[in-house]
Every structure is written in structure tokens, then in C-alpha cells.
XYZ file of C-alpha atoms in Angstrom:
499
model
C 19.550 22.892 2.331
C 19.578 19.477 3.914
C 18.738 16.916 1.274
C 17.465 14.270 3.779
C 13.558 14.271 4.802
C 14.096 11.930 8.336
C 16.005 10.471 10.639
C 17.283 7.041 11.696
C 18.256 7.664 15.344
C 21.765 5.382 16.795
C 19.422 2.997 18.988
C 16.844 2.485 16.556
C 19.171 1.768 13.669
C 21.050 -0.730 16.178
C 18.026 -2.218 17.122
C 16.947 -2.831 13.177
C 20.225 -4.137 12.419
C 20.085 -6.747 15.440
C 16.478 -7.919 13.916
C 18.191 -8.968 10.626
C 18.158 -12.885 10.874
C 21.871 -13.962 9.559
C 22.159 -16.856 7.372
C 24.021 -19.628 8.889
C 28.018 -20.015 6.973
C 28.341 -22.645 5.052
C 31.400 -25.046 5.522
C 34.480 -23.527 4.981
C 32.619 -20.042 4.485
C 34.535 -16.838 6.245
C 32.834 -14.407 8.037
C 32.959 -10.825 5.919
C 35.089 -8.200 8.104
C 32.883 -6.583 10.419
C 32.712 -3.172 8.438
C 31.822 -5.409 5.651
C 29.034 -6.909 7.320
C 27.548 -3.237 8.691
C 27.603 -1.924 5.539
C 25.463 -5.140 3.967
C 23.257 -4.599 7.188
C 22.238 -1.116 6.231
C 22.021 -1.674 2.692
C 19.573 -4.410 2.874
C 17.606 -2.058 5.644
C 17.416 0.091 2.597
C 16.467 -2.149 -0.137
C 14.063 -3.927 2.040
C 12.567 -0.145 3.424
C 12.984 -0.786 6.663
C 15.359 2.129 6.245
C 13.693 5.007 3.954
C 15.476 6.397 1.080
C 16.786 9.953 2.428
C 16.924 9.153 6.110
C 19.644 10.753 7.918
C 21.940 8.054 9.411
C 23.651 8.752 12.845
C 26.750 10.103 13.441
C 29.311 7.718 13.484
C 30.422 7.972 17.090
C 26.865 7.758 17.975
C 26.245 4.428 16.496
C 29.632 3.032 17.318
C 28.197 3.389 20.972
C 25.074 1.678 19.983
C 26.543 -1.233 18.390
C 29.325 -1.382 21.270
C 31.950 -1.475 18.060
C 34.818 0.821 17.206
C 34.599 4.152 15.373
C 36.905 3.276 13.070
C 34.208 0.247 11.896
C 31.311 2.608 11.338
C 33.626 5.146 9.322
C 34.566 2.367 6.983
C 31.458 0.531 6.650
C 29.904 4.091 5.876
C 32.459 4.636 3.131
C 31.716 1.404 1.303
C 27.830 2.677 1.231
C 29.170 5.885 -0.268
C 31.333 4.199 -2.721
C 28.560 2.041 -3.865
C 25.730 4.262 -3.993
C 23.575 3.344 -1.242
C 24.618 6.743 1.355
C 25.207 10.355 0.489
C 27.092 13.170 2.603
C 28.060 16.494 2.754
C 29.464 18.485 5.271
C 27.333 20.236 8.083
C 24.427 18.256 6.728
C 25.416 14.957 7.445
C 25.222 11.586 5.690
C 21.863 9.968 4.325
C 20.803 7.014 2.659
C 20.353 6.263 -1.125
C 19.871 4.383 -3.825
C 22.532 4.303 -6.495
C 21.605 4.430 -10.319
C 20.487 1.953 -11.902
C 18.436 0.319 -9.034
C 15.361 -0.878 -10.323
C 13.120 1.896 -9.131
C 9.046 2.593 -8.941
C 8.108 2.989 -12.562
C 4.457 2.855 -13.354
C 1.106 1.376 -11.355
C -0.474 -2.081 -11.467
C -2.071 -1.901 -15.092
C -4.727 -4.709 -15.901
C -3.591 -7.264 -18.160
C -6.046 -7.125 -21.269
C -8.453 -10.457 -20.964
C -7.227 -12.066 -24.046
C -3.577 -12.642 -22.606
C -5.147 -14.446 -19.710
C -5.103 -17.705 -21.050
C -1.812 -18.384 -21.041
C -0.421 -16.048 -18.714
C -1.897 -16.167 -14.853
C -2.090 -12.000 -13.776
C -1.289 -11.677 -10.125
C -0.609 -7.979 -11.025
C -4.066 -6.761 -10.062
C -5.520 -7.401 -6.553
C -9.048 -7.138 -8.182
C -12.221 -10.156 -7.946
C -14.816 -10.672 -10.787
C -18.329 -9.110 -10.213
C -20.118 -10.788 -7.507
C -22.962 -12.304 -9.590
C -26.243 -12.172 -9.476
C -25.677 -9.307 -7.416
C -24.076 -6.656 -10.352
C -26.831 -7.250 -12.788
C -29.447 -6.636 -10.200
C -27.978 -3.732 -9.549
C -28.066 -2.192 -12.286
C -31.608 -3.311 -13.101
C -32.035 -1.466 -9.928
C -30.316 1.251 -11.067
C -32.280 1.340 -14.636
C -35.239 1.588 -12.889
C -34.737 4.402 -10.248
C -33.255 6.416 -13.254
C -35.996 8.081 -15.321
C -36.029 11.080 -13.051
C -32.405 11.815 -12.948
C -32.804 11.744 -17.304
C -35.092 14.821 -16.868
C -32.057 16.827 -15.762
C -28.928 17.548 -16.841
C -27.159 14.669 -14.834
C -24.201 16.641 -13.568
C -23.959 16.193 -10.044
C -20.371 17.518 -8.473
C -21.005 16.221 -5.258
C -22.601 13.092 -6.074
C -26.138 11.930 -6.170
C -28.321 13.121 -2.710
C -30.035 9.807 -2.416
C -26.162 8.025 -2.441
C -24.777 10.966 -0.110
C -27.182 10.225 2.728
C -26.957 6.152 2.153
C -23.146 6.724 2.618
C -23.656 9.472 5.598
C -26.354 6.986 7.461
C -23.706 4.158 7.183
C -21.041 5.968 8.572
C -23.186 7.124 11.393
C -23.825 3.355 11.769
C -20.813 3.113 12.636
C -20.797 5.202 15.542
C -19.301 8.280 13.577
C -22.369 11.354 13.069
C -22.282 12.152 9.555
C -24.361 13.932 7.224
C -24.887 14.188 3.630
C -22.850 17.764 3.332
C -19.578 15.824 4.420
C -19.773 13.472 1.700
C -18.416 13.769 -2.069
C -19.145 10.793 -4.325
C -15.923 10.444 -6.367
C -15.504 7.950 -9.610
C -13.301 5.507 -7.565
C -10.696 6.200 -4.698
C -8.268 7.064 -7.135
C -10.366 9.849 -8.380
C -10.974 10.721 -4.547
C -7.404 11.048 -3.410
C -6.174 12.683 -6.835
C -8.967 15.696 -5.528
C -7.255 15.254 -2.314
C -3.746 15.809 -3.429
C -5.025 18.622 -5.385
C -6.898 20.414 -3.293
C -3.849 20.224 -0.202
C -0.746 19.329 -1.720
C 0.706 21.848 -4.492
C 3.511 20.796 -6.597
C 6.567 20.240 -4.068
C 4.723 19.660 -0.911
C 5.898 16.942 1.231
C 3.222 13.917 1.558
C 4.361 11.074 4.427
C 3.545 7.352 3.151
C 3.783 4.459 4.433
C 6.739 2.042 3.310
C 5.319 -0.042 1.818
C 2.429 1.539 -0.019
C -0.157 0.763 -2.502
C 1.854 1.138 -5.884
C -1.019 3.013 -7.707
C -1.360 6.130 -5.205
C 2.205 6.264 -4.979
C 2.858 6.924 -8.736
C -0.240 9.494 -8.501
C 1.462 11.850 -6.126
C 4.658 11.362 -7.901
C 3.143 12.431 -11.209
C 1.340 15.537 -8.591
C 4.573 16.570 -7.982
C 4.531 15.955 -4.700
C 7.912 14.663 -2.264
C 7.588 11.372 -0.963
C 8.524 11.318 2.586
C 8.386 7.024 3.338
C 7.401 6.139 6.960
C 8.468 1.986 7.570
C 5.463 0.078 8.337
C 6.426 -2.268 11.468
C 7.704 -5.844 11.305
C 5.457 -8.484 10.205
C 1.343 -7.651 10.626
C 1.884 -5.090 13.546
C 0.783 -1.990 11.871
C 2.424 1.638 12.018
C 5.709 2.187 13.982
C 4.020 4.896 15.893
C 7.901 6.248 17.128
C 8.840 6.740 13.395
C 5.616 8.485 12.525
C 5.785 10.989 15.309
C 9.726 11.305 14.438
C 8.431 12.042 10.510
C 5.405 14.166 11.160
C 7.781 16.619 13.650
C 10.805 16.794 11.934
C 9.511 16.856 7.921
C 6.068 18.397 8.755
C 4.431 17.286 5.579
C 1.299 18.366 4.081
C -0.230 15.314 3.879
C -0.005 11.817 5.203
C -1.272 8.683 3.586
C -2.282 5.756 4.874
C -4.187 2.492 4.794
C -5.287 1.306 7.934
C -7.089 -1.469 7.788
C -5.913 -4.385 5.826
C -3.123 -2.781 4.138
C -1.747 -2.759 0.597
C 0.440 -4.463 0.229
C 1.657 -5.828 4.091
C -1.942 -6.925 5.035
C -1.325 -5.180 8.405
C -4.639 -3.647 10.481
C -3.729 -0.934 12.665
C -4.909 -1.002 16.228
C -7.142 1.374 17.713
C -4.267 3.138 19.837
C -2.140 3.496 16.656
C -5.167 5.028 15.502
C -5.506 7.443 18.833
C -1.676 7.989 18.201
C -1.452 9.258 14.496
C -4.474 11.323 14.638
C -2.912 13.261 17.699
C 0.726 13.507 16.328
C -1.232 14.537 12.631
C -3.209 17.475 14.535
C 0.183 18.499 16.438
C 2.457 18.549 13.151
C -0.637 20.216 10.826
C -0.740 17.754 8.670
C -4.202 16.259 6.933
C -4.419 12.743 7.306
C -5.774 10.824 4.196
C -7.025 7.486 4.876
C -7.766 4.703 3.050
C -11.059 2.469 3.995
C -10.892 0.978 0.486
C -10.017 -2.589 2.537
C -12.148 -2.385 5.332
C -14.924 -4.526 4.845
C -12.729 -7.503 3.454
C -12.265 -9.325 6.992
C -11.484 -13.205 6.184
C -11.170 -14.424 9.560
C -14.398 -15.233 11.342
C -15.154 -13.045 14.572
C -12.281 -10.923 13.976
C -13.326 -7.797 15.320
C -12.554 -4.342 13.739
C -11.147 -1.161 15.552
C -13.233 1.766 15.116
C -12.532 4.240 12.106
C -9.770 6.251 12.221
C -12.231 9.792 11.937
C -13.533 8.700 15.081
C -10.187 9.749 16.558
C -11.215 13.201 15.200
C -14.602 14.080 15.940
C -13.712 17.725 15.049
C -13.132 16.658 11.743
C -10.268 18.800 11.346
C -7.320 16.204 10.703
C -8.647 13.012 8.832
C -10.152 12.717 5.378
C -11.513 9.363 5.099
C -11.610 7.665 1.419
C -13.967 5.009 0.596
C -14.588 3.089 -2.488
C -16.903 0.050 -4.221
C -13.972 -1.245 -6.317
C -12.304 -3.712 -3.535
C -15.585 -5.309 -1.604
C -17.714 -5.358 -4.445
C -16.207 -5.124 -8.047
C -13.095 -3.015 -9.649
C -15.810 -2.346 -13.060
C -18.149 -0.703 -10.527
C -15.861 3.136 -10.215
C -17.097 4.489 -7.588
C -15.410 6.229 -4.346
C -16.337 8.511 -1.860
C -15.114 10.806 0.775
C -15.805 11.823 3.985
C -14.633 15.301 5.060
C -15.601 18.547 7.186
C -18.230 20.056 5.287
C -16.065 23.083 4.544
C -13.568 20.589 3.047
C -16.083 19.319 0.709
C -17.069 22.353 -0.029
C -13.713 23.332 -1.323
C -13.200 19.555 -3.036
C -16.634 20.139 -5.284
C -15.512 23.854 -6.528
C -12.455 22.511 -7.801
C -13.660 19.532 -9.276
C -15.424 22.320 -11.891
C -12.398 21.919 -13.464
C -11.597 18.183 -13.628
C -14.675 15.807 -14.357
C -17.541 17.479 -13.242
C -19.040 14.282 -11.639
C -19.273 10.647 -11.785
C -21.780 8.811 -13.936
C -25.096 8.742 -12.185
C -26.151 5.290 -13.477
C -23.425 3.121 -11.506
C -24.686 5.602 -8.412
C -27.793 4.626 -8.388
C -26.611 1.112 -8.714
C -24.510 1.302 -5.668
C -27.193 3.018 -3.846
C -29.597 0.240 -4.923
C -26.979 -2.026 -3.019
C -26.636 -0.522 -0.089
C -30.511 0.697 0.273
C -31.301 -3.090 -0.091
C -29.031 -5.567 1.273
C -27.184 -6.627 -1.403
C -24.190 -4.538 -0.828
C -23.795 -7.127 2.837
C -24.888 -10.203 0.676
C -22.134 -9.790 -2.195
C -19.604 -8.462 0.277
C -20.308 -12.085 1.936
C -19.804 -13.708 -1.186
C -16.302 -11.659 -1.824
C -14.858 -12.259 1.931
C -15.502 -16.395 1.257
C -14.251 -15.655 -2.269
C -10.930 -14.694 -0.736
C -10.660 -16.417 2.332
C -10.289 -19.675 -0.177
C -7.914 -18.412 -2.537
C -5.452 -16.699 0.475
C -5.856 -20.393 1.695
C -5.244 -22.209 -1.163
C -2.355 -19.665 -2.599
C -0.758 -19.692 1.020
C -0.815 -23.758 1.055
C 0.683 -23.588 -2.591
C 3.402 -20.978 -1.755
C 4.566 -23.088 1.739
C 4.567 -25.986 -0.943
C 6.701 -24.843 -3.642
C 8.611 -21.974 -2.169
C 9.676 -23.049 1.531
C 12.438 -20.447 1.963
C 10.284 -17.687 0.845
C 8.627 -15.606 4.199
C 5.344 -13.977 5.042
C 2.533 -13.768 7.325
C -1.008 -14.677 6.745
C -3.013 -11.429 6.842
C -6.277 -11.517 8.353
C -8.074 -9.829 5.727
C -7.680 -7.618 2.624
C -6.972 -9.017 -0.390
C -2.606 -9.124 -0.723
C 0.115 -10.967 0.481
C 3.345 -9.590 1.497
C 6.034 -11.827 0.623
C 9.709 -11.903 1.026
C 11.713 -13.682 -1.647
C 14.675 -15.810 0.385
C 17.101 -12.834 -1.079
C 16.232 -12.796 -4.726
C 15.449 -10.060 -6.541
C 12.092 -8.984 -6.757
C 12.630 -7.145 -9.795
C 14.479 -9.724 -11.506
C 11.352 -12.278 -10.210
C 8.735 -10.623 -11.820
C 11.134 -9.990 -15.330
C 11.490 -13.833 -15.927
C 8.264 -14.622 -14.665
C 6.112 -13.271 -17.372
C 8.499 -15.154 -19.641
C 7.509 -18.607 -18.038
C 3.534 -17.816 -17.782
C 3.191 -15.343 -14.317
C 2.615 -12.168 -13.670
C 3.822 -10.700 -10.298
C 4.477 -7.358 -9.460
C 8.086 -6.403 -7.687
C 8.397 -4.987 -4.172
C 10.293 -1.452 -5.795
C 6.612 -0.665 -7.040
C 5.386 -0.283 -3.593
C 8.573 1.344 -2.561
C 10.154 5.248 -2.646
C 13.104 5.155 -4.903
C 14.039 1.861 -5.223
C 13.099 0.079 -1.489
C 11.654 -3.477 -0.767
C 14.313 -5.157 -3.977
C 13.650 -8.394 -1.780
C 9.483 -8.678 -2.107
C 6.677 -9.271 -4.476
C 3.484 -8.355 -3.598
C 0.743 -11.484 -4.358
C -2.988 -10.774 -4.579
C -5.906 -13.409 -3.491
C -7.402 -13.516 -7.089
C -6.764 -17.075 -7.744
C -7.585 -20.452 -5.568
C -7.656 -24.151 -6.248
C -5.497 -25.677 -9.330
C -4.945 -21.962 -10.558
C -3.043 -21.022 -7.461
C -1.100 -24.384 -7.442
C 0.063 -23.200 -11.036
C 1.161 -19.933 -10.430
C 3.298 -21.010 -7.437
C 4.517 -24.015 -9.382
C 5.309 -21.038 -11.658
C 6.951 -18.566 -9.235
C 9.114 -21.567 -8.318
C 9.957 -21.984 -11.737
C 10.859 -18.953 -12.440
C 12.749 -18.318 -8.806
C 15.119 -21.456 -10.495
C 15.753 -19.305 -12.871
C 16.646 -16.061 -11.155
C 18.851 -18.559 -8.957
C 21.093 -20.265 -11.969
C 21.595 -16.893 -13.195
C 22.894 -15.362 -10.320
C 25.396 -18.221 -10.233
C 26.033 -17.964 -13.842
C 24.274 -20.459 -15.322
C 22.043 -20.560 -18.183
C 19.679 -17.653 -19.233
C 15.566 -17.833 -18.912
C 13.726 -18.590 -21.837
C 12.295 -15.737 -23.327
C 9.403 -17.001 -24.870
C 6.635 -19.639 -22.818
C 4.610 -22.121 -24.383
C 1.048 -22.871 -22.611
């Protein structure tokens, strides 16, 4: 059995490894022979995952043609790779990429930091706002008072609440997509939502396609599942899905599932277009696979009079492909755990029977409070409130960043909440190690990664603004000083940091 799950064809690998910007030599620098320098070109391909983990590389006459360079260049440089980890082959099957031990790999999610470390340390860990206030408390005020007849039963409601199932049904018909209440579930959080999902579709061993990068969290969920990670790479900069690598994925690995995050995505920032939409719903329905998507970012436009695509489901009005997740935790408040999806009824159906045997149904009094919200108004005023909330602080972090850290890359999302960032070739890993010791906290690019991709990132959230976000990039430049005289040799971090 084959142990790659895709494949890099000979003029799409040429064309990624004619993207890669080369560093200008310094005086008296030599060039590296040219093996030397097609071997480096895939590797970082891999560590950045432009290149999944698993992907089966061309044959080497094949790419010698592509590259317009001898046989005997791609044989060598592909030997290096083996010797140091980074490509696997066997005969008959090929040769496909890897990641040698010791990598820093994926480990856990994005925990919290508890709130009495954050005086001295600044958390960019979590992409998470405080409450938007006065709005939470009259929530659940709202919520207190609507309650009294739910207490006169036994408050277990597997599908969710009715009243919140038809607020969330009538918005999505709002929206130009016909829903009704039977092809909702009210979940506690998206987490909750897509851990049914996986469930319910994906067995132990099933393939799932993500994209590369993902949202750290879900990816250690379907890890723990079981499941086999099949990493799709996102396309350059803020253009969304590589729609020629998605059909290539969904054909050749037909997995189970696919998920993705289509507007605003975690990490990148990307929004997909509505013909990438079109696309991937037809090439999901063609391959069988469900698509799982991820609305949690949809309502957190920044830029004014940006206009949204439609929905993804609206590319399936059968309702046979897409499962759409939905949740309160990004636009309104990560405390507030509760998610929804939005499925053919028969899918629900099947989602509510099985959640008999997981948590029987998420608390009814942060229901009704989200109900209150969107039966009122309040759910559009506090989502105001978040969007100018984060427009600032991706301002003022972006300002701080171009500041301190010229020779770091990224582009400014739109909307959503994260920032993408590449690190002018220092390790992510290493970044985020001796920046706790000098007073930040920033999560490496491996987390949003399969096995060990994206080395050269860290992912920064729009939490912080003003003289906080001047700090942490004073910080991050600190501690990128750091990472530097060590990989020259030079002195080692402190371990400890003083406030």
C-alpha cells in the first residue's frame, strides 16, 4: 500500500519552486550547487506547507523537464531529502515527502492562559475578545426572564431549544438559503458541533481533507478521532483555496470528509470567492465527500463595504454535500458556548440520536440568552462593537509589527480575527519557546500544520491594540534577537522575565 495521500504534479511543483523569492548573496557568498539549492527549495515547500506532508513528488525525469535541468540534478537533490529526512521512497510506489524526527510537530490546541498570568505575560495564544458589554449581562437578564417555563421541565433538549432553532433557521433563510427549524442542531460551541460531525461520518481511520493551514484546535480534534489528515495548501497570500489541488485531493484520496473555513480563515485570513465556493461544492458531490464548513468567522468583516459571497450551502441547495457550522464564541464572546449546525434534516436526525450518548444537550440558560440576542437586536449591535473592536487592534498590531519587525511578511486580512505571519526564516517554534521567556505568548506555525509544516510562521490574533500591541511586538522583536544570536552561536535567552 502506497503510503502517500496526494500528489505534487512536475509543473506545479516547478511552478512553486519558481515563486520562492531568493535572498540576494552576500559579498563574497557562493551560490550552493544546483542540487543543493533544489533540495532546500522543496524542503522549505514542506516546512512552509506549501508542499503537504505525504505528497507524492514527480518522477525525476518528469521534473527535470519542468525545471529544464538535468536528471542527474533531480536524482541528487532527491537523495539529500532522503538522507535528511524530509522525502521517503520505495519501489513501485514512488517517493513522497516527510518530515524527519524530531521536527517540532502539532502537539496540543491553543489553551487559554489562566487570567492571573496575564499581567506579566501578553497571551496572543487565543484569538478570543472580552464580552461585549452591556450587551452579555442583558442577555442573560433576558435569558433569566424567558426561563421559568423551561424550569418546569426536565431541560434536556438534544436538538436545542425550538424558540433558538427557528431564530437560527429564519436567519439563514435571511440570507437567501430556505431553512427550517428540523435542519438545525444547537451544539455547546463549534467544537462540540464538528466533534458530532467527525463522529457521526468519520470512523477511526477515515481520511478527512484540511486545509494547510488550519485552525490548530480542530486539527488536534480529528487527530485525537483517529482520523488521517489529508492537508490541501491554501493559495498564496489572501487568495483562498487552490481549487486545482482540491479537485487533485478530493479524486485521488477520496476522503470522508473535508474541512474548511471559508470566510475569514484561521489562521491565513483568506475569504474564499463565490466560484471557489461553486467549485468545491461540485468536486465534494463528485468525490462523495461531506463538506464541513466553518461560518464561525463570518460576521467579523473589518473593512467597510466589503461585501460577502453567499454561503457556501447555497452551492448545495439539495443539501446533500455541505454541513454548515456556526457558533457565538468568535462575533460575540468565547464564555458564551454555543454552536450550531445546519444540515439535511435526515442528517440532524442522525447527529441528535447519537448525541444520546455524549452530552445530551447544551445548557438552556446561555440559549435563551443567545436567542434573546438575536430576537432583539443586540446580537447586530455587539457584533458592531466587536468588528470596531478589531478593526483597531489589526491596525494598531499591523503598524507595530511593520515597526519593529520589517523583514517579517504578511498580508492584512480583511476580516476575521488572525494574522498570518511569516518570520524572515526563523523558526516559528523556536519564536514562540523564547518568547514566553521574555513576556509573549505566540503560538508556532507547526500547530496549524500536518506533521510538522509552516516551521517559518506564527499565527497573531487581533486581541490587543494601542500601547499593548506596541509591547508585544517590541516583544516579538526581542525575542526574534534572540532566536537570531543563537542561531549564530551567541549567547542563550534568559529563562526567566522580569515585568
Amino acid at each position: 500500500m502506497a503510503q502517500w495521500t496526494s500528489a505534487v504534479g512536475a509543473a506545479q511543483l516547478a511552478r512553486l519552486l519558481n515563486s520562492q523569492q531568493e535572498r540576494p548573496a552576500g559579498p563574497g557568498t557562493r551560490r550552493p550547487p544546483a542540487y543543493r539549492a533544489l533540495a532546500d527549495g522543496i524542503r522549505l515547500l514542506v516546512l512552509e506547507g506549501r508542499v503537504p506532508v505525504a505528497a507524492r513528488l514527480p518522477a525525476e525525469r518528469e521534473l527535470a523537464l519542468s525545471l529544464s535541468v538535468s536528471r542527474t540534478t533531480v536524482a541528487a537533490a532527491y537523495e539529500a531529502l532522503r538522507a535528511e529526512g524530509f522525502l521517503e521512497s520505495r519501489r513501485g510506489a514512488g517517493s513522497w515527502t516527510a518530515v524527519p524526527a524530531g521536527n517540532p510537530l502539532p502537539a496540543r490546541g491553543l489553551e487559554p492562559l489562566p487570567p492571573e498570568t496575564l499581567g506579566s505575560m501578553i497571551d496572543l495564544g487565543c484569538a478570543a475578545l472580552p464580552a461585549p458589554e452591556p450587551w452579555l449581562t442583558r442577555a442573560v437578564q433576558g435569558a433569566l426572564e424567558e426561563l421559568p417555563p423551561y424550569a418546569h421541565t426536565h431541560g434536556d433538549y438534544p436538538a436545542g431549544l425550538p424558540a433558538l432553532r427557528q431564530t437560527l433557521a429564519d436567519r439563514y433563510t435571511a440570507r437567501g438559503i430556505p431553512t427550517m427549524p428540523e435542519q438545525i442542531m444547537v451544539t455547546t460551541g463549534a467544537m462540540g458541533a464538528i466533534d458530532a460531525i467527525c463522529h457521526l461520518f468519520a470512523g477511526r481511520g477515515e481520511r478527512i481533507a484540511v486545509e494547510s493551514p488550519s485552525y490548530a484546535n480542530i486539527l488536534q480534534l480529528m487527530r485525537e478521532a483517529g482520523a488521517r489528515l489529508v492537508p490541501v495548501a491554501m493559495a498564496e497570500g489572501l487568495a483562498g483555496w487552490d481549487m486545482d489541488r482540491w479537485r487533485q485531493v478530493l479524486r485521488d484520496a477520496a476522503p470522508r470528509l473535508a474541512y474548511v473555513v471559508a470566510d475569514f480563515h484561521n489562521p491565513t485570513g483568506a475569504l474564499a470567492d463565490e466560484d471557489q465556493r461553486r467549485q468545491l461544492v461540485d468536486a465534494a458531490r463528485s468525490a462523495g465527500t461531506v463538506l464541513v464548513v466553518d461560518e464561525t468567522m463570518s460576521e467579523l468583516r473589518l473593512d467597510e463595504g466589503l461585501a460577502l459571497p453567499r454561503p457556501v450551502c447555497g452551492f448545495d441547495p439539495a443539501g446533500s454535500t455541505v454541513v454548515t457550522v456556526g457558533s457565538a464564541s468568535k462575533a460575540f464572546w468565547a464564555g458564551m458556548r454555543i454552536g450550531w449546525v445546519r444540515a439535511a434534516p435526515d442528517v440532524i436526525r442522525s447527529l441528535v440520536a447519537a448525541r444520546a450518548y455524549a452530552d445530551l444537550g447544551t445548557p438552556v440558560l446561555e440559549q435563551l440568552a443567545v436567542n434573546w440576542l438575536l430576537s432583539t437586536g443586540g446580537w447586530e449591535q455587539a457584533v458592531d462593537v466587536r468588528r470596531d473592536q478589531a478593526r483597531e487592534n489589526r491596525d494598531a498590531l499591523v503598524g507595530a509589527l511593520r515597526r519593529e519587525l520589517p523583514d517579517w511578511e504578511f498580508d492584512v486580512p480583511r476580516g476575521g480575527l488572525t494574522l498570518w505571519v511569516r518570520t524572515g526564516g526563523l523558526s516559528g517554534s523556536r519564536l514562540a519557546e523564547v518568547g514566553e521567556r521574555v513576556g509573549v505568548r505566540v503560538p508556532s506555525g507547526p500547530r496549524f500544520g500536518v506533521d510538522g509544516a509552516f516551521e517559518g510562521y506564527v499565527r497573531l490574533p487581533f486581541t490587543v491594540g494601542g500601547a499593548v500591541a506596541d509591547e508585544a511586538a517590541s516583544r516579538l522583536a526581542a525575542a526574534a534577537r534572540l532566536v537570531e544570536s543563537g542561531a549564530r552561536g551567541g549567547a542563550e535567552a534568559p529563562r526567566t522575565f522580569v515585568a
